[in-house]
Coordinates of C-alpha atoms in Angstrom, one line a residue:
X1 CA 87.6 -51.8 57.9
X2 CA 84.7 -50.1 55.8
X3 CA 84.5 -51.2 52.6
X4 CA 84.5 -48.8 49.8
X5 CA 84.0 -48.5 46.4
X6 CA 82.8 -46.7 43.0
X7 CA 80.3 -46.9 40.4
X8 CA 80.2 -46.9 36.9
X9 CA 77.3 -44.9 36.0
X10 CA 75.6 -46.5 33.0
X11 CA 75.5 -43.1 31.4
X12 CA 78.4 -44.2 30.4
X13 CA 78.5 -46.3 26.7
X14 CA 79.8 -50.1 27.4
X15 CA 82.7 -49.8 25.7
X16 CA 84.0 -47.2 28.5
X17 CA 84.1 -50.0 30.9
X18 CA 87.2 -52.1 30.4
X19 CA 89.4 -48.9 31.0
X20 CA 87.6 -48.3 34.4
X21 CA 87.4 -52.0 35.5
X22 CA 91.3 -52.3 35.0
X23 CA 91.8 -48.6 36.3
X24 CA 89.6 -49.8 39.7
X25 CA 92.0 -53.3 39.6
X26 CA 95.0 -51.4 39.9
X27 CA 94.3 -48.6 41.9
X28 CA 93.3 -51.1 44.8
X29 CA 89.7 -49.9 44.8
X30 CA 87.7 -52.8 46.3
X31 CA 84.5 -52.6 44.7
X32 CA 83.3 -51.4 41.0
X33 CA 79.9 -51.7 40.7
X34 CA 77.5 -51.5 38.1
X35 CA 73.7 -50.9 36.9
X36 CA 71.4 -52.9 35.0
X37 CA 69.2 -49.9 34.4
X38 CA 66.5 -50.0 31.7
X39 CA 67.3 -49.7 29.0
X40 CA 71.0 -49.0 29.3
X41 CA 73.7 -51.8 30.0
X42 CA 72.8 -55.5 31.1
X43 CA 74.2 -56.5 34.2
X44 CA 75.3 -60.0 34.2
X45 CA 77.2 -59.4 30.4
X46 CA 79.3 -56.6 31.6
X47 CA 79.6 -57.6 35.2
X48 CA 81.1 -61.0 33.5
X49 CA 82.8 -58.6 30.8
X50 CA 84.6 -56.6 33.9
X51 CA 85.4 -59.9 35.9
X52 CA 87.2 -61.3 33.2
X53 CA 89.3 -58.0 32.2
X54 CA 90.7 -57.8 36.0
X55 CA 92.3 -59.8 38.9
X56 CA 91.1 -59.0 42.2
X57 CA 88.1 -55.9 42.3
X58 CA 84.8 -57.1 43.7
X59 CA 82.2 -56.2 40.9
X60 CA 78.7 -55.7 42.0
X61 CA 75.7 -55.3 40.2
X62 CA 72.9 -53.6 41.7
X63 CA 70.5 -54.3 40.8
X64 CA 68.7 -57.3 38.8
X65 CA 65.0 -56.3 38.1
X66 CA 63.5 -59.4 39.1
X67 CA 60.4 -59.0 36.9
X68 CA 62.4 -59.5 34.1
X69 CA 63.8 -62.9 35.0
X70 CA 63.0 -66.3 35.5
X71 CA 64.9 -67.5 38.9
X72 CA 66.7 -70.1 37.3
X73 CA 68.3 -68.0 34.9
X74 CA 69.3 -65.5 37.3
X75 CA 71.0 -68.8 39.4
X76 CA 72.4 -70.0 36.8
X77 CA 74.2 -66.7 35.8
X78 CA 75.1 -66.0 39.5
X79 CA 76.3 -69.6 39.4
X80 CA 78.5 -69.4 36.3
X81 CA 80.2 -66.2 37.5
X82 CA 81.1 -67.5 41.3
X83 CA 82.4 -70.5 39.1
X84 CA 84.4 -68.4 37.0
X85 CA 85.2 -65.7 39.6
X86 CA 85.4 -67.3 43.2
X87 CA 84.0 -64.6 45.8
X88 CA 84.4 -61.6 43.6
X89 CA 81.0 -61.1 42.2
X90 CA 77.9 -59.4 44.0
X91 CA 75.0 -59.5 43.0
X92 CA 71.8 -57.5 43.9
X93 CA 68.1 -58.0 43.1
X94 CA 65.2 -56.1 43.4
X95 CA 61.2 -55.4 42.1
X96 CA 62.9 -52.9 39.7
X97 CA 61.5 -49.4 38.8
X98 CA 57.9 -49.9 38.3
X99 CA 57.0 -47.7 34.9
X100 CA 60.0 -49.2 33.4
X101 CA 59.2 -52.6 34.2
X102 CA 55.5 -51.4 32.6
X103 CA 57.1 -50.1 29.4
X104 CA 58.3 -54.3 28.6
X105 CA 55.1 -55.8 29.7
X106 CA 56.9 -57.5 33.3
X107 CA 55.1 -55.2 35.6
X108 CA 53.1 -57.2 38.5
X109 CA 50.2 -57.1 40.7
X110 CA 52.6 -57.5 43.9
X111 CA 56.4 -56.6 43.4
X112 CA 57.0 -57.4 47.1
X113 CA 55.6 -60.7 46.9
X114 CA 57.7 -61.5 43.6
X115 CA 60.7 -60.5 44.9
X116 CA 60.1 -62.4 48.2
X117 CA 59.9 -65.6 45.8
X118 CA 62.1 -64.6 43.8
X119 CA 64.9 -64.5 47.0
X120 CA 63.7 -67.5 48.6
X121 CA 64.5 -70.2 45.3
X122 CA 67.6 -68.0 44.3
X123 CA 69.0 -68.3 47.8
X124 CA 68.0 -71.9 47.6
X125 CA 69.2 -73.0 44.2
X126 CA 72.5 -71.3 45.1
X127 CA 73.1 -73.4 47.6
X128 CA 72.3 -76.7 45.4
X129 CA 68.9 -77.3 46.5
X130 CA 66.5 -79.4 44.2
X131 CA 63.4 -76.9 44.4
X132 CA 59.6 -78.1 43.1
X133 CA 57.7 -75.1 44.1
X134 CA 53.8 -75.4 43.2
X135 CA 52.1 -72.5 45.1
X136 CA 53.9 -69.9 44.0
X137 CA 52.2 -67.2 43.1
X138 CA 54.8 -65.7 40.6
X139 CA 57.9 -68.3 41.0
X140 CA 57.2 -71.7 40.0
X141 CA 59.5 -74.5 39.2
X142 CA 59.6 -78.5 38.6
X143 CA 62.3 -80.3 40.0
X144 CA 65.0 -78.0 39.4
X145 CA 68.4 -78.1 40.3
X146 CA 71.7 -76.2 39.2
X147 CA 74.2 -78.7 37.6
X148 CA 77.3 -76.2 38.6
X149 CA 76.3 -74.3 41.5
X150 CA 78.9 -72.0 43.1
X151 CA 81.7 -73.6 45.5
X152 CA 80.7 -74.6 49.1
X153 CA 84.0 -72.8 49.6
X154 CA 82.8 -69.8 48.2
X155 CA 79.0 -69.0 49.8
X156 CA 77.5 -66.3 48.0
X157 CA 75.5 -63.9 49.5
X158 CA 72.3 -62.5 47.6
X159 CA 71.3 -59.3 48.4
X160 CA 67.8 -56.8 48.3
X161 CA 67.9 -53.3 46.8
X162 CA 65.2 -52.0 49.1
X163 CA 63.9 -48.5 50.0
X164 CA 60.8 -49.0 51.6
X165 CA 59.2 -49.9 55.1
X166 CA 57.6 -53.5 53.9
X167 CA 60.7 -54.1 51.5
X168 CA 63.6 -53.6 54.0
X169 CA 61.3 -55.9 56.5
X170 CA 61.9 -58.4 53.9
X171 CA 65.4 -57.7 52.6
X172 CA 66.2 -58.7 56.8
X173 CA 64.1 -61.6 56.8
X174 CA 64.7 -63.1 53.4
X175 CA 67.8 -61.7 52.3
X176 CA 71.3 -61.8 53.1
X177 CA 72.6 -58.0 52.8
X178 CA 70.6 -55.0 52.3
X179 CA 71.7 -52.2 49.0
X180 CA 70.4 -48.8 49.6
X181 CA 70.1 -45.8 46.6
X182 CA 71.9 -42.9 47.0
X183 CA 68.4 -41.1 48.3
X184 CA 69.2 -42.4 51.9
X185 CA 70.7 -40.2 55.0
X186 CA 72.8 -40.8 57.6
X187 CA 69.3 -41.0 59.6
X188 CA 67.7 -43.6 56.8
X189 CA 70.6 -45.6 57.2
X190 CA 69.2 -45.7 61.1
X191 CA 65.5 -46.4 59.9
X192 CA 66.8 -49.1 57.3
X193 CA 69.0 -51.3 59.8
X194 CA 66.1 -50.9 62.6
X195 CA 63.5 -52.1 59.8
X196 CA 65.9 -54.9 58.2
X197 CA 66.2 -56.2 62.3
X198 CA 62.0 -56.6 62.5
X199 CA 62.8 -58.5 59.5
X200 CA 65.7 -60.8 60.7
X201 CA 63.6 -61.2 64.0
X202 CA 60.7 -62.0 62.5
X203 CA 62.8 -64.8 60.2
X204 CA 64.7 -66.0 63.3
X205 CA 67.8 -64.7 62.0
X206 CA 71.2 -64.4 63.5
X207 CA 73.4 -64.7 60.2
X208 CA 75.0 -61.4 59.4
X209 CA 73.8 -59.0 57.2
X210 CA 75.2 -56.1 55.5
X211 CA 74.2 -52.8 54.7
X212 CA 75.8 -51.2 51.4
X213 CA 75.0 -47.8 50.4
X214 CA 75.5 -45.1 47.3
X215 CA 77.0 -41.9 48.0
X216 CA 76.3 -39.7 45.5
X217 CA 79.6 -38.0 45.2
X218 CA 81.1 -34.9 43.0
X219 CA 84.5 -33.6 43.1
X220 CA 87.0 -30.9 41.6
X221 CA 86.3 -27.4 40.8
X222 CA 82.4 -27.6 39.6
X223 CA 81.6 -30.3 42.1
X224 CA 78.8 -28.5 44.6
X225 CA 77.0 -27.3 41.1
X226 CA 77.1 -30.9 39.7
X227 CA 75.9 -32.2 43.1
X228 CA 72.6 -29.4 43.2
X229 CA 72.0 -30.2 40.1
X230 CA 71.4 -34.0 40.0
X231 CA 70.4 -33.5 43.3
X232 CA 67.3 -31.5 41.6
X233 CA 66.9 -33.8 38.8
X234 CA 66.3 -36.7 40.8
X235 CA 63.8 -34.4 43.1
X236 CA 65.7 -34.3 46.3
X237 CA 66.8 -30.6 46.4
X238 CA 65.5 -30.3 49.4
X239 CA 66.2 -33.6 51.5
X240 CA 69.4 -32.2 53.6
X241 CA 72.2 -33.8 54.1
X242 CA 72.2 -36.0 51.4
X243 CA 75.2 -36.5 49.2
X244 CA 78.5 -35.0 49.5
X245 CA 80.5 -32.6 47.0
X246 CA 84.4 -31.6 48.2
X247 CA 87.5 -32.7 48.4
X248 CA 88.9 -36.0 49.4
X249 CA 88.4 -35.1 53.8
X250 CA 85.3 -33.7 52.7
X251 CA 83.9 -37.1 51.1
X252 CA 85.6 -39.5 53.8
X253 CA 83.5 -37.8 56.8
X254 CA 80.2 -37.9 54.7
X255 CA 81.2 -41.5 54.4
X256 CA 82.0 -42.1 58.2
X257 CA 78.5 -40.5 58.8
X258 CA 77.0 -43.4 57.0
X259 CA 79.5 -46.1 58.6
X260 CA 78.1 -44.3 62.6
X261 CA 74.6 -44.6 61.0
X262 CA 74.9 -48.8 60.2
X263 CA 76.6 -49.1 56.9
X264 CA 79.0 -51.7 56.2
X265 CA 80.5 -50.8 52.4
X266 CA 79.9 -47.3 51.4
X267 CA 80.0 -46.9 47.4
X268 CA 80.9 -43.5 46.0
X269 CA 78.2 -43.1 43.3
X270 CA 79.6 -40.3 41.0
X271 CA 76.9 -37.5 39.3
X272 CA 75.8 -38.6 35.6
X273 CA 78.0 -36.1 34.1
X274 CA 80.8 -36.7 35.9
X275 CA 83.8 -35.3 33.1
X276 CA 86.3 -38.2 34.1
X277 CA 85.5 -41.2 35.7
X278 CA 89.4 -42.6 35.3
X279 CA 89.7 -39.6 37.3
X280 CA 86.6 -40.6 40.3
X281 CA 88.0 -44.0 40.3
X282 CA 91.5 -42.8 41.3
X283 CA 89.9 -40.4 43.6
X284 CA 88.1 -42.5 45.5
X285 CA 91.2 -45.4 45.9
X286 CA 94.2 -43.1 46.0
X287 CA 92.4 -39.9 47.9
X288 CA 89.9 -41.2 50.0
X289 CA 90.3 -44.7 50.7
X290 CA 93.0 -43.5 53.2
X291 CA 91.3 -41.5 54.6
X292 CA 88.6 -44.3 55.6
X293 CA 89.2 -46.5 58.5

């Protein structure tokens, strides 16, 4: 079955979230996820916040700027909520948006190669590795080791927000799941699994890897306006095909498109002004999910 969920735009103030987290719990949505997105709402506090305030929703956060943290504090906060929250939280990391990473001072010569550190010891160190790492250009670290890493029960999966050619190369080879923005097409989809395979290949691969995409998503009576105009905001007026603004059938065959293309969880990513996001998250568990095989 394809895996769906919703995001919480972080638009929306902090305070909004524990009605939407228990809203997506109920409803039998299976994913909420969220944003760390400068300089809005940090990811791990409300991602732990949402966890604890409901029983059985998978909370992702997508993504964690890697620039702006040391590996072993992003393991040991990965750690800590697997602990806490056996198999329900997902986490995401990526080079993060260049000029913001710029505006705080953590903006690097190579992103790539940072993030291709930064994946290696966090996949390591979440497995209960003891890691010394010299040569790293970026990541370095001295004998260390996680005290409570997460359940061999339970593995966790880290994944890559990637967009480009070299980074979804790398997302294959040195992560385990690949998270693609809302700017991606049925035919990206395409490009992004064939890319993330050169990657896998490369690595010697042959562990599974998912694909999870945004769906940029408006419904009810001003949704094709609301679409356009984010649409043009963002700069994509003109990429076709991209996003989807209708009814519940409407949204559940833009959704299959992306399942045909290689998705494997398809997120319904609703517009920043969405009027009721109560209402999107009931949408997309009550309307749509049905409709979804």
């Amino acid at each position: 079955m394809t895996g769906l969920g919703a995001v919480f735009r972080p638009q929306l103030p902090p305070e909004r979230l524990r009605e939407v987290a228990r809203l997506a719990d109920e409803s039998g949505l299976e994913e909420l996820w969220l944003w760390e997105d400068c300089f809005r709402e940090g990811g791990i506090s409300t991602a732990a916040a949402a966890l604890a305030w409901t029983e059985r929703v998978r909370i992702g956060v997508g993504l964690l700027p890697v620039p702006l943290r040391n590996v072993a504090i992003t393991a040991m906060e990965t750690a800590a909520l697997h602990r806490m929250f056996p198999g329900r939280p997902v986490i995401a990391v990526g080079h993060g948006v260049q000029s913001w990473m710029g505006q705080v001072g953590a903006r690097v010569e190579s992103p790539l190669t940072l993030l291709r550190e930064h994946l290696q010891a966090l996949r390591a160190l979440l497995r209960g590795e003891h890691l010394t790492i010299t040569d790293g250009r970026y990541v370095r670290l001295d004998g260390v080791a996680l005290d409570w890493p997460p359940s061999s029960r339970h593995p966790v999966p880290v994944l890559a927000g990637a967009t480009g050619p070299r980074s979804l190369r790398l997302s294959g080879e040195a992560a385990d799941g690949t998270l693609l923005t809302a700017a991606t097409t049925a035919d990206g989809v395409r490009k992004a699994r064939q890319l993330i395979d050169e990657g896998r290949k490369s690595a010697g691969r042959t562990d599974p890897h998912e694909i999870i995409v945004y769906l940029l998503t408006a419904t009810g009576p001003d949704a094709p306006t609301r679409l356009r105009a984010e649409l043009a905001d963002e700069g994509l007026a003109d990429v076709p095909d991209l996003g989807v603004a209708g009814d519940a059938a409407t949204v559940a065959k833009a959704v299959q498109r992306l399942v045909e293309a290689g998705a494997d969880r398809v997120i319904l990513q609703p517009t920043g002004d969405d009027p009721d996001p109560e209402a999107f998250v009931r949408f997309a568990a009550q309307e749509v999910r049905p409709l979804v095989p």
